[in-house]
């Protein structure tokens, strides 16, 4: 160390205050004046110093102001890294704390982040379609045709949805959840989707398979996120929305000795909390007074709600509706199903009477079964089963496929298909091969 600097350090140790030095001092190299330098004095170099004493030498020169300005200069005048929110806190830090650092819209909102590409003609957001690019809502363009909706079913679903949107105006307790339950294949989910289409509702639809995860807490968080997504549809798009969970008893029901998992408990608790506080929904972020969620009706379907945790389905939280279509409903629904095929209503009544006590999807399976022979003939026209994959998937763009001719629907063909399905049902119930293969297992 140069002798001049040693003298400065000795003086600093005695005065215990920073020393302002001049670059004109010949004993101090110019490199020592570039910045605010901190050093420790070794005992063997200067034995009269305390070991580990911290000394600070600040050198000022003509270029010090330029150096300080260069140090404070931001990488970009438009950079949002130092942006502050209304409370004066770091904006990016607050975003990460509130929403698990999942906000990727940073850089597009005027006032707090980059304003270089934000123009008044687009509003305050440069990417005005960001919220609609990744949609988890369901649309029903595939539902083409004139379908029949049972009046009783429609009245119940429509009344539940409207009551929840008017809950703040009604002087009564409105259950948030509508539980539609009944036999398998009775059209609970399909008719609900038809009502959504008729009312112009853009729902968020979940299934029982999303109510379990390898990570604890994920399904409950997913339900809250989907609920908030439906709320954003109402707020941002001006459309009605709804959260629908299909076959909820398959994910939350207790059957025999099935195991109750932590996720089952969290999902039940989440739905109970949504029913009690439908406008305050957290996904892990800090609470904000302005963060009020729109009330979104929830519709769940299932086959047996007696397997679900009783406090969840109690009156006040869930409005229950047992759906069992009567003979008139079945005839009207099946008639609309076969209307394009030219099947008159009297023949539809005969078909329904021929196969009583069957679910609605049974009559849809009749029509599907009649297509089997026509499909086998079409496979032969395309080149047989050996060449099907090559001719169907690897064909050239200008190469056309053989025209598929749908079968002509007749009552005789539908009845024949019905007896075939009935036979398969009986074989499953009567031929229990598990008893033959595992005779040591008691019933």
Tab-separated table of C-alpha atoms in Angstrom:
chain	number	residue	atom	x	y	z
A	1	UNK	CA	0.000	0.000	0.000
A	2	UNK	CA	1.423	3.469	-0.821
A	3	UNK	CA	2.752	5.458	2.150
A	4	UNK	CA	0.385	8.369	1.574
A	5	UNK	CA	-2.631	6.089	1.935
A	6	UNK	CA	-1.221	4.583	5.141
A	7	UNK	CA	-1.016	8.078	6.640
A	8	UNK	CA	-4.622	8.759	5.622
A	9	UNK	CA	-5.746	5.513	7.215
A	10	UNK	CA	-3.857	6.301	10.426
A	11	UNK	CA	-5.516	9.703	10.575
A	12	UNK	CA	-8.901	8.136	9.930
A	13	UNK	CA	-8.343	5.660	12.749
A	14	UNK	CA	-7.519	8.461	15.155
A	15	UNK	CA	-10.348	10.770	14.093
A	16	UNK	CA	-12.860	7.943	13.532
A	17	UNK	CA	-14.441	9.885	10.657
A	18	UNK	CA	-14.311	9.610	6.845
A	19	UNK	CA	-11.586	11.636	5.137
A	20	UNK	CA	-12.197	13.582	1.956
A	21	UNK	CA	-9.024	13.434	-0.149
A	22	UNK	CA	-7.987	15.058	-3.390
A	23	UNK	CA	-6.783	13.266	-6.463
A	24	UNK	CA	-3.984	15.787	-6.652
A	25	UNK	CA	-2.210	13.954	-3.800
A	26	UNK	CA	0.685	12.219	-5.479
A	27	UNK	CA	0.746	9.394	-2.987
A	28	UNK	CA	-2.737	8.122	-4.001
A	29	UNK	CA	-3.096	6.278	-7.313
A	30	UNK	CA	-5.930	7.437	-9.555
A	31	UNK	CA	-7.654	4.058	-9.284
A	32	UNK	CA	-8.299	4.633	-5.591
A	33	UNK	CA	-10.451	7.662	-6.328
A	34	UNK	CA	-13.014	5.951	-8.554
A	35	UNK	CA	-15.485	4.901	-5.921
A	36	UNK	CA	-16.358	4.647	-2.295
A	37	UNK	CA	-13.786	2.113	-1.060
A	38	UNK	CA	-13.916	0.032	2.103
A	39	UNK	CA	-10.815	-1.774	3.374
A	40	UNK	CA	-9.563	-3.696	6.366
A	41	UNK	CA	-6.087	-3.126	7.822
A	42	UNK	CA	-3.978	-6.168	8.490
A	43	UNK	CA	-2.188	-6.389	11.823
A	44	UNK	CA	1.188	-7.341	10.360
A	45	UNK	CA	1.233	-4.318	7.995
A	46	UNK	CA	0.272	-1.705	10.613
A	47	UNK	CA	0.746	-3.174	14.088
A	48	UNK	CA	-0.682	-0.163	15.922
A	49	UNK	CA	-4.151	-0.611	14.323
A	50	UNK	CA	-6.958	-2.635	15.862
A	51	UNK	CA	-7.455	-5.948	14.121
A	52	UNK	CA	-10.310	-5.819	11.628
A	53	UNK	CA	-10.897	-2.108	11.986
A	54	UNK	CA	-13.122	-0.785	9.181
A	55	UNK	CA	-11.888	2.323	7.485
A	56	UNK	CA	-13.575	4.268	4.750
A	57	UNK	CA	-11.771	6.504	2.332
A	58	UNK	CA	-13.864	8.670	0.043
A	59	UNK	CA	-12.015	10.282	-2.782
A	60	UNK	CA	-13.520	13.134	-4.695
A	61	UNK	CA	-12.314	14.333	-7.984
A	62	UNK	CA	-13.583	16.220	-10.930
A	63	UNK	CA	-15.016	12.982	-12.362
A	64	UNK	CA	-16.839	11.879	-9.174
A	65	UNK	CA	-20.142	13.416	-10.203
A	66	UNK	CA	-20.010	11.650	-13.554
A	67	UNK	CA	-19.223	8.373	-11.827
A	68	UNK	CA	-22.145	8.778	-9.416
A	69	UNK	CA	-24.471	9.631	-12.283
A	70	UNK	CA	-23.283	6.640	-14.240
A	71	UNK	CA	-23.872	4.424	-11.250
A	72	UNK	CA	-27.436	5.638	-10.759
A	73	UNK	CA	-28.315	5.538	-14.423
A	74	UNK	CA	-31.106	3.063	-15.192
A	75	UNK	CA	-30.742	0.476	-17.870
A	76	UNK	CA	-33.619	2.000	-19.787
A	77	UNK	CA	-35.685	5.128	-19.327
A	78	UNK	CA	-38.772	3.025	-20.061
A	79	UNK	CA	-37.814	0.209	-17.696
A	80	UNK	CA	-40.431	-0.740	-15.115
A	81	UNK	CA	-38.007	-2.336	-12.677
A	82	UNK	CA	-38.133	0.652	-10.320
A	83	UNK	CA	-41.846	1.295	-10.716
A	84	UNK	CA	-43.794	1.958	-7.527
A	85	UNK	CA	-47.417	1.290	-6.721
A	86	UNK	CA	-49.834	3.697	-5.079
A	87	UNK	CA	-48.373	2.909	-1.645
A	88	UNK	CA	-44.815	3.544	-2.813
A	89	UNK	CA	-43.805	-0.124	-2.722
A	90	UNK	CA	-41.989	-1.990	-5.453
A	91	UNK	CA	-44.585	-2.926	-8.054
A	92	UNK	CA	-43.037	-6.183	-9.241
A	93	UNK	CA	-42.444	-7.359	-5.685
A	94	UNK	CA	-46.072	-6.683	-4.821
A	95	UNK	CA	-47.277	-8.613	-7.865
A	96	UNK	CA	-45.247	-11.640	-6.899
A	97	UNK	CA	-46.444	-11.486	-3.322
A	98	UNK	CA	-50.092	-11.208	-4.268
A	99	UNK	CA	-50.412	-13.775	-7.036
A	100	UNK	CA	-47.631	-16.352	-6.645
A	101	UNK	CA	-45.529	-14.482	-9.228
A	102	UNK	CA	-47.838	-15.649	-12.028
A	103	UNK	CA	-48.657	-12.196	-13.422
A	104	UNK	CA	-47.136	-12.113	-16.910
A	105	UNK	CA	-48.919	-8.949	-17.993
A	106	UNK	CA	-46.147	-6.791	-16.531
A	107	UNK	CA	-45.034	-4.290	-19.137
A	108	UNK	CA	-48.476	-3.580	-20.563
A	109	UNK	CA	-50.264	-1.312	-18.101
A	110	UNK	CA	-49.789	2.427	-18.233
A	111	UNK	CA	-48.730	4.452	-15.229
A	112	UNK	CA	-46.852	1.803	-13.280
A	113	UNK	CA	-44.937	-0.020	-15.993
A	114	UNK	CA	-43.604	0.464	-19.504
A	115	UNK	CA	-45.568	3.165	-21.270
A	116	UNK	CA	-43.560	3.230	-24.491
A	117	UNK	CA	-45.985	1.081	-26.483
A	118	UNK	CA	-49.191	2.103	-24.731
A	119	UNK	CA	-51.373	4.453	-26.739
A	120	UNK	CA	-54.563	6.213	-25.763
A	121	UNK	CA	-56.313	4.842	-28.824
A	122	UNK	CA	-55.995	1.326	-27.371
A	123	UNK	CA	-56.876	2.338	-23.858
A	124	UNK	CA	-54.554	1.702	-20.949
A	125	UNK	CA	-53.601	-1.858	-21.880
A	126	UNK	CA	-51.379	-2.409	-24.882
A	127	UNK	CA	-52.451	-6.049	-25.198
A	128	UNK	CA	-56.215	-5.695	-25.144
A	129	UNK	CA	-56.891	-9.371	-25.915
A	130	UNK	CA	-54.568	-10.817	-23.288
A	131	UNK	CA	-57.343	-11.878	-20.934
A	132	UNK	CA	-59.128	-13.809	-23.683
A	133	UNK	CA	-56.195	-15.623	-25.258
A	134	UNK	CA	-56.125	-18.575	-22.864
A	135	UNK	CA	-59.727	-19.456	-22.162
A	136	UNK	CA	-60.918	-22.177	-19.832
A	137	UNK	CA	-64.562	-21.395	-20.449
A	138	UNK	CA	-66.776	-23.610	-22.560
A	139	UNK	CA	-68.661	-22.653	-25.681
A	140	UNK	CA	-71.312	-24.793	-27.336
A	141	UNK	CA	-70.855	-24.381	-31.067
A	142	UNK	CA	-70.949	-28.168	-31.405
A	143	UNK	CA	-74.549	-28.269	-30.175
A	144	UNK	CA	-76.197	-27.920	-33.546
A	145	UNK	CA	-79.841	-28.760	-33.904
A	146	UNK	CA	-83.151	-28.378	-32.133
A	147	UNK	CA	-83.044	-30.268	-28.842
A	148	UNK	CA	-85.781	-30.725	-26.297
A	149	UNK	CA	-85.289	-29.458	-22.747
A	150	UNK	CA	-87.614	-30.799	-20.086
A	151	UNK	CA	-89.627	-27.858	-18.651
A	152	UNK	CA	-89.180	-28.961	-15.034
A	153	UNK	CA	-85.422	-29.277	-15.481
A	154	UNK	CA	-85.155	-25.915	-17.217
A	155	UNK	CA	-87.208	-24.109	-14.573
A	156	UNK	CA	-85.004	-25.402	-11.768
A	157	UNK	CA	-81.662	-24.547	-13.392
A	158	UNK	CA	-82.753	-21.140	-14.705
A	159	UNK	CA	-84.279	-20.180	-11.353
A	160	UNK	CA	-81.076	-21.095	-9.500
A	161	UNK	CA	-78.856	-19.086	-11.842
A	162	UNK	CA	-81.071	-15.989	-11.811
A	163	UNK	CA	-81.524	-16.089	-8.023
A	164	UNK	CA	-77.762	-16.022	-7.503
A	165	UNK	CA	-77.291	-13.065	-9.825
A	166	UNK	CA	-80.070	-11.228	-7.949
A	167	UNK	CA	-78.953	-12.357	-4.482
A	168	UNK	CA	-77.861	-8.833	-3.467
A	169	UNK	CA	-81.364	-7.565	-4.203
A	170	UNK	CA	-83.287	-10.350	-2.483
A	171	UNK	CA	-83.991	-10.249	1.219
A	172	UNK	CA	-83.436	-13.973	1.667
A	173	UNK	CA	-80.705	-16.584	1.870
A	174	UNK	CA	-79.821	-17.956	-1.581
A	175	UNK	CA	-77.873	-21.248	-1.801
A	176	UNK	CA	-74.809	-20.920	-4.022
A	177	UNK	CA	-74.724	-24.565	-5.156
A	178	UNK	CA	-77.372	-26.500	-7.077
A	179	UNK	CA	-76.931	-30.266	-6.830
A	180	UNK	CA	-78.592	-32.172	-9.677
A	181	UNK	CA	-78.620	-35.900	-8.969
A	182	UNK	CA	-80.341	-38.963	-10.318
A	183	UNK	CA	-79.820	-42.132	-12.337
A	184	UNK	CA	-77.008	-42.616	-14.793
A	185	UNK	CA	-77.458	-41.428	-18.350
A	186	UNK	CA	-80.540	-39.292	-17.717
A	187	UNK	CA	-79.170	-36.200	-19.451
A	188	UNK	CA	-78.254	-34.125	-16.400
A	189	UNK	CA	-75.082	-32.638	-17.881
A	190	UNK	CA	-76.335	-32.429	-21.461
A	191	UNK	CA	-79.562	-30.614	-20.636
A	192	UNK	CA	-77.665	-28.226	-18.391
A	193	UNK	CA	-75.368	-27.373	-21.316
A	194	UNK	CA	-78.422	-26.828	-23.523
A	195	UNK	CA	-79.713	-24.328	-20.970
A	196	UNK	CA	-76.330	-22.574	-20.928
A	197	UNK	CA	-76.488	-22.271	-24.695
A	198	UNK	CA	-80.042	-20.944	-24.629
A	199	UNK	CA	-79.230	-18.315	-21.969
A	200	UNK	CA	-75.922	-17.264	-23.520
A	201	UNK	CA	-73.929	-18.397	-20.487
A	202	UNK	CA	-70.198	-19.052	-20.855
A	203	UNK	CA	-69.490	-21.536	-18.043
A	204	UNK	CA	-66.326	-23.003	-16.561
A	205	UNK	CA	-66.786	-26.782	-16.459
A	206	UNK	CA	-64.784	-29.176	-14.290
A	207	UNK	CA	-64.890	-32.941	-13.853
A	208	UNK	CA	-64.409	-35.266	-10.910
A	209	UNK	CA	-60.977	-36.207	-12.262
A	210	UNK	CA	-59.697	-32.724	-11.343
A	211	UNK	CA	-60.628	-33.134	-7.667
A	212	UNK	CA	-57.492	-35.153	-6.872
A	213	UNK	CA	-53.805	-34.448	-7.353
A	214	UNK	CA	-50.415	-35.773	-6.322
A	215	UNK	CA	-49.829	-32.434	-4.540
A	216	UNK	CA	-51.871	-31.573	-1.484
A	217	UNK	CA	-54.052	-28.495	-1.887
A	218	UNK	CA	-53.940	-28.289	-5.688
A	219	UNK	CA	-57.600	-29.298	-6.365
A	220	UNK	CA	-58.909	-26.792	-3.830
A	221	UNK	CA	-56.791	-24.032	-5.341
A	222	UNK	CA	-57.946	-25.066	-8.829
A	223	UNK	CA	-61.596	-24.691	-7.823
A	224	UNK	CA	-60.937	-21.206	-6.456
A	225	UNK	CA	-59.058	-20.230	-9.630
A	226	UNK	CA	-61.875	-21.537	-11.843
A	227	UNK	CA	-64.401	-19.655	-9.710
A	228	UNK	CA	-62.435	-16.419	-10.102
A	229	UNK	CA	-62.123	-17.087	-13.843
A	230	UNK	CA	-65.908	-17.278	-14.119
A	231	UNK	CA	-66.085	-14.014	-12.176
A	232	UNK	CA	-63.710	-12.391	-14.672
A	233	UNK	CA	-65.997	-13.477	-17.525
A	234	UNK	CA	-68.798	-11.483	-15.902
A	235	UNK	CA	-66.584	-8.493	-15.183
A	236	UNK	CA	-64.532	-8.304	-18.398
A	237	UNK	CA	-66.844	-9.706	-21.066
A	238	UNK	CA	-70.234	-8.748	-19.714
A	239	UNK	CA	-71.513	-12.323	-20.045
A	240	UNK	CA	-73.149	-14.541	-17.487
A	241	UNK	CA	-70.989	-17.398	-16.273
A	242	UNK	CA	-71.280	-20.407	-14.024
A	243	UNK	CA	-68.998	-23.005	-12.420
A	244	UNK	CA	-70.106	-26.579	-13.133
A	245	UNK	CA	-68.582	-29.750	-11.643
A	246	UNK	CA	-69.710	-33.004	-13.243
A	247	UNK	CA	-69.972	-36.298	-11.311
A	248	UNK	CA	-68.895	-34.750	-8.035
A	249	UNK	CA	-69.781	-37.880	-6.043
A	250	UNK	CA	-67.207	-39.851	-8.052
A	251	UNK	CA	-64.497	-37.536	-6.720
A	252	UNK	CA	-65.782	-36.769	-3.213
A	253	UNK	CA	-68.081	-39.706	-2.422
A	254	UNK	CA	-67.283	-42.380	0.142
A	255	UNK	CA	-67.970	-45.856	-1.228
A	256	UNK	CA	-67.417	-48.789	1.102
A	257	UNK	CA	-63.860	-48.680	2.429
A	258	UNK	CA	-62.534	-46.007	0.117
A	259	UNK	CA	-59.896	-43.751	1.621
A	260	UNK	CA	-60.542	-40.100	2.375
A	261	UNK	CA	-57.554	-38.035	1.247
A	262	UNK	CA	-56.386	-34.596	2.313
A	263	UNK	CA	-57.417	-33.241	-1.080
A	264	UNK	CA	-60.955	-34.580	-0.573
A	265	UNK	CA	-61.174	-32.690	2.691
A	266	UNK	CA	-59.730	-29.505	1.181
A	267	UNK	CA	-62.161	-29.629	-1.768
A	268	UNK	CA	-65.114	-30.076	0.576
A	269	UNK	CA	-63.869	-27.233	2.746
A	270	UNK	CA	-63.329	-25.023	-0.301
A	271	UNK	CA	-66.882	-25.561	-1.575
A	272	UNK	CA	-68.293	-24.927	1.903
A	273	UNK	CA	-66.294	-21.700	2.173
A	274	UNK	CA	-67.430	-20.552	-1.280
A	275	UNK	CA	-71.031	-21.139	-0.230
A	276	UNK	CA	-70.556	-19.044	2.904
A	277	UNK	CA	-68.365	-16.301	1.339
A	278	UNK	CA	-69.031	-16.217	-2.404
A	279	UNK	CA	-67.544	-12.739	-2.972
A	280	UNK	CA	-64.216	-13.125	-1.116
A	281	UNK	CA	-62.158	-15.845	-2.782
A	282	UNK	CA	-58.425	-16.149	-2.143
A	283	UNK	CA	-55.926	-18.064	-4.263
A	284	UNK	CA	-53.037	-17.439	-1.861
A	285	UNK	CA	-52.413	-13.736	-2.366
A	286	UNK	CA	-52.645	-10.940	0.179
A	287	UNK	CA	-56.140	-9.658	0.800
A	288	UNK	CA	-57.078	-6.339	-0.764
A	289	UNK	CA	-60.172	-4.380	0.081
A	290	UNK	CA	-60.902	-3.802	-3.608
A	291	UNK	CA	-60.551	-7.488	-4.496
A	292	UNK	CA	-64.246	-8.415	-4.477
A	293	UNK	CA	-65.298	-11.358	-6.618
A	294	UNK	CA	-68.638	-11.496	-8.396
A	295	UNK	CA	-71.050	-14.062	-7.034
A	296	UNK	CA	-71.003	-17.018	-9.420
A	297	UNK	CA	-73.594	-19.825	-9.198
A	298	UNK	CA	-72.217	-23.349	-8.906
A	299	UNK	CA	-73.944	-26.401	-10.391
A	300	UNK	CA	-72.811	-29.935	-9.548
A	301	UNK	CA	-74.109	-33.232	-10.909
A	302	UNK	CA	-73.932	-36.729	-9.480
A	303	UNK	CA	-75.691	-40.025	-9.012
A	304	UNK	CA	-75.802	-40.451	-5.231
A	305	UNK	CA	-75.302	-37.453	-2.969
A	306	UNK	CA	-75.679	-39.577	0.171
A	307	UNK	CA	-71.998	-40.475	-0.226
A	308	UNK	CA	-70.928	-36.806	0.103
A	309	UNK	CA	-69.994	-35.054	3.351
A	310	UNK	CA	-73.315	-34.057	4.907
A	311	UNK	CA	-72.490	-30.433	5.920
A	312	UNK	CA	-71.686	-29.648	2.289
A	313	UNK	CA	-75.111	-30.700	1.012
A	314	UNK	CA	-77.109	-29.188	3.842
A	315	UNK	CA	-79.928	-26.762	3.116
A	316	UNK	CA	-78.652	-23.231	2.806
A	317	UNK	CA	-75.461	-24.272	1.020
A	318	UNK	CA	-76.807	-26.618	-1.649
A	319	UNK	CA	-80.207	-26.658	-3.291
A	320	UNK	CA	-80.825	-30.296	-4.294
A	321	UNK	CA	-82.817	-31.420	-7.321
A	322	UNK	CA	-83.584	-35.059	-8.101
A	323	UNK	CA	-83.966	-35.574	-11.847
A	324	UNK	CA	-85.915	-38.544	-13.127
A	325	UNK	CA	-87.535	-37.881	-16.529
A	326	UNK	CA	-91.069	-39.178	-16.914
A	327	UNK	CA	-92.442	-41.032	-19.932
A	328	UNK	CA	-93.497	-37.817	-21.683
A	329	UNK	CA	-90.059	-36.236	-21.253
A	330	UNK	CA	-88.326	-39.343	-22.627
A	331	UNK	CA	-90.617	-39.490	-25.669
A	332	UNK	CA	-90.100	-35.797	-26.478
A	333	UNK	CA	-86.325	-35.975	-26.061
A	334	UNK	CA	-85.994	-39.144	-28.166
A	335	UNK	CA	-88.327	-37.764	-30.835
A	336	UNK	CA	-86.098	-34.687	-31.240
A	337	UNK	CA	-83.122	-37.059	-31.405
A	338	UNK	CA	-84.645	-39.086	-34.280
A	339	UNK	CA	-86.374	-36.172	-36.008
A	340	UNK	CA	-83.697	-35.777	-38.704
A	341	UNK	CA	-84.002	-39.468	-39.546
A	342	UNK	CA	-87.699	-39.130	-40.356
A	343	UNK	CA	-88.914	-41.338	-37.495
A	344	UNK	CA	-92.484	-40.256	-36.620
A	345	UNK	CA	-93.518	-39.711	-33.023
A	346	UNK	CA	-95.826	-42.753	-32.879
A	347	UNK	CA	-92.899	-45.042	-33.777
A	348	UNK	CA	-90.760	-43.310	-31.159
A	349	UNK	CA	-93.445	-44.101	-28.573
A	350	UNK	CA	-93.383	-47.766	-29.645
A	351	UNK	CA	-89.578	-47.866	-29.312
A	352	UNK	CA	-89.707	-46.324	-25.830
A	353	UNK	CA	-92.432	-48.777	-24.779
A	354	UNK	CA	-90.436	-51.710	-26.190
A	355	UNK	CA	-87.459	-50.845	-23.962
A	356	UNK	CA	-88.906	-49.467	-20.719
A	357	UNK	CA	-86.827	-48.495	-17.654
A	358	UNK	CA	-83.868	-47.478	-19.797
A	359	UNK	CA	-81.816	-44.307	-19.447
A	360	UNK	CA	-81.913	-41.620	-22.101
A	361	UNK	CA	-78.447	-42.477	-23.374
A	362	UNK	CA	-79.729	-45.971	-24.233
A	363	UNK	CA	-81.858	-44.518	-27.039
A	364	UNK	CA	-78.886	-42.561	-28.336
A	365	UNK	CA	-76.856	-45.792	-28.339
A	366	UNK	CA	-79.559	-47.435	-30.497
A	367	UNK	CA	-78.967	-44.932	-33.253
A	368	UNK	CA	-75.204	-45.230	-32.939
A	369	UNK	CA	-75.328	-49.034	-33.208
A	370	UNK	CA	-77.183	-48.838	-36.539
A	371	UNK	CA	-74.130	-47.134	-38.083
A	372	UNK	CA	-71.884	-50.179	-37.569
A	373	UNK	CA	-72.651	-51.932	-40.865
A	374	UNK	CA	-72.304	-48.727	-42.884
A	375	UNK	CA	-68.934	-47.986	-41.268
A	376	UNK	CA	-67.638	-51.499	-42.025
A	377	UNK	CA	-68.679	-51.061	-45.666
A	378	UNK	CA	-66.905	-47.686	-45.802
A	379	UNK	CA	-63.698	-49.288	-44.453
A	380	UNK	CA	-63.820	-51.766	-47.329
A	381	UNK	CA	-64.292	-48.908	-49.804
A	382	UNK	CA	-61.207	-47.107	-48.484
A	383	UNK	CA	-58.979	-50.141	-48.991
A	384	UNK	CA	-59.654	-52.550	-46.137
A	385	UNK	CA	-58.373	-52.681	-42.586
A	386	UNK	CA	-54.774	-53.305	-43.755
A	387	UNK	CA	-54.599	-50.007	-45.637
A	388	UNK	CA	-56.924	-47.935	-43.471
A	389	UNK	CA	-54.212	-46.075	-41.533
A	390	UNK	CA	-52.193	-45.275	-44.659
A	391	UNK	CA	-55.144	-44.160	-46.743
A	392	UNK	CA	-56.911	-42.254	-43.965
A	393	UNK	CA	-54.075	-40.450	-42.152
A	394	UNK	CA	-51.288	-40.312	-44.753
A	395	UNK	CA	-53.292	-39.338	-47.781
A	396	UNK	CA	-52.317	-36.356	-49.893
A	397	UNK	CA	-54.142	-33.069	-49.642
A	398	UNK	CA	-55.712	-33.431	-53.056
A	399	UNK	CA	-56.747	-37.035	-52.391
A	400	UNK	CA	-60.356	-37.380	-51.324
A	401	UNK	CA	-61.935	-40.089	-49.196
A	402	UNK	CA	-64.829	-42.290	-50.289
A	403	UNK	CA	-68.198	-40.754	-49.561
A	404	UNK	CA	-69.746	-42.133	-46.375
A	405	UNK	CA	-73.412	-42.931	-46.830
A	406	UNK	CA	-75.261	-42.986	-43.489
A	407	UNK	CA	-77.728	-45.825	-42.993
A	408	UNK	CA	-81.417	-45.335	-43.411
A	409	UNK	CA	-82.997	-45.362	-39.988
A	410	UNK	CA	-86.019	-47.591	-39.593
A	411	UNK	CA	-87.903	-48.771	-36.572
A	412	UNK	CA	-86.900	-52.389	-37.306
A	413	UNK	CA	-83.195	-51.500	-37.337
A	414	UNK	CA	-83.500	-49.526	-34.115
A	415	UNK	CA	-85.360	-52.320	-32.332
A	416	UNK	CA	-82.766	-54.854	-33.508
A	417	UNK	CA	-79.991	-52.655	-32.116
A	418	UNK	CA	-81.927	-52.286	-28.876
A	419	UNK	CA	-82.172	-56.038	-28.311
A	420	UNK	CA	-78.431	-56.318	-28.970
A	421	UNK	CA	-77.702	-53.745	-26.269
A	422	UNK	CA	-80.081	-55.431	-23.826
A	423	UNK	CA	-78.257	-58.726	-24.371
A	424	UNK	CA	-74.916	-57.123	-23.542
A	425	UNK	CA	-76.364	-55.622	-20.368
A	426	UNK	CA	-77.672	-58.986	-19.223
A	427	UNK	CA	-74.385	-60.748	-19.942
A	428	UNK	CA	-72.506	-58.286	-17.747
A	429	UNK	CA	-74.925	-58.777	-14.864
A	430	UNK	CA	-75.194	-62.570	-15.157
A	431	UNK	CA	-71.725	-63.636	-16.277
A	432	UNK	CA	-69.543	-62.636	-13.359
A	433	UNK	CA	-66.185	-64.076	-14.311
A	434	UNK	CA	-64.543	-62.624	-11.216
A	435	UNK	CA	-66.284	-65.295	-9.155
A	436	UNK	CA	-64.920	-67.967	-11.468
A	437	UNK	CA	-61.371	-66.606	-11.441
A	438	UNK	CA	-61.226	-65.697	-7.734
A	439	UNK	CA	-63.260	-68.369	-5.955
A	440	UNK	CA	-61.467	-67.794	-2.668
A	441	UNK	CA	-62.922	-64.287	-2.345
A	442	UNK	CA	-66.140	-64.184	-0.383
A	443	UNK	CA	-68.986	-61.970	-1.448
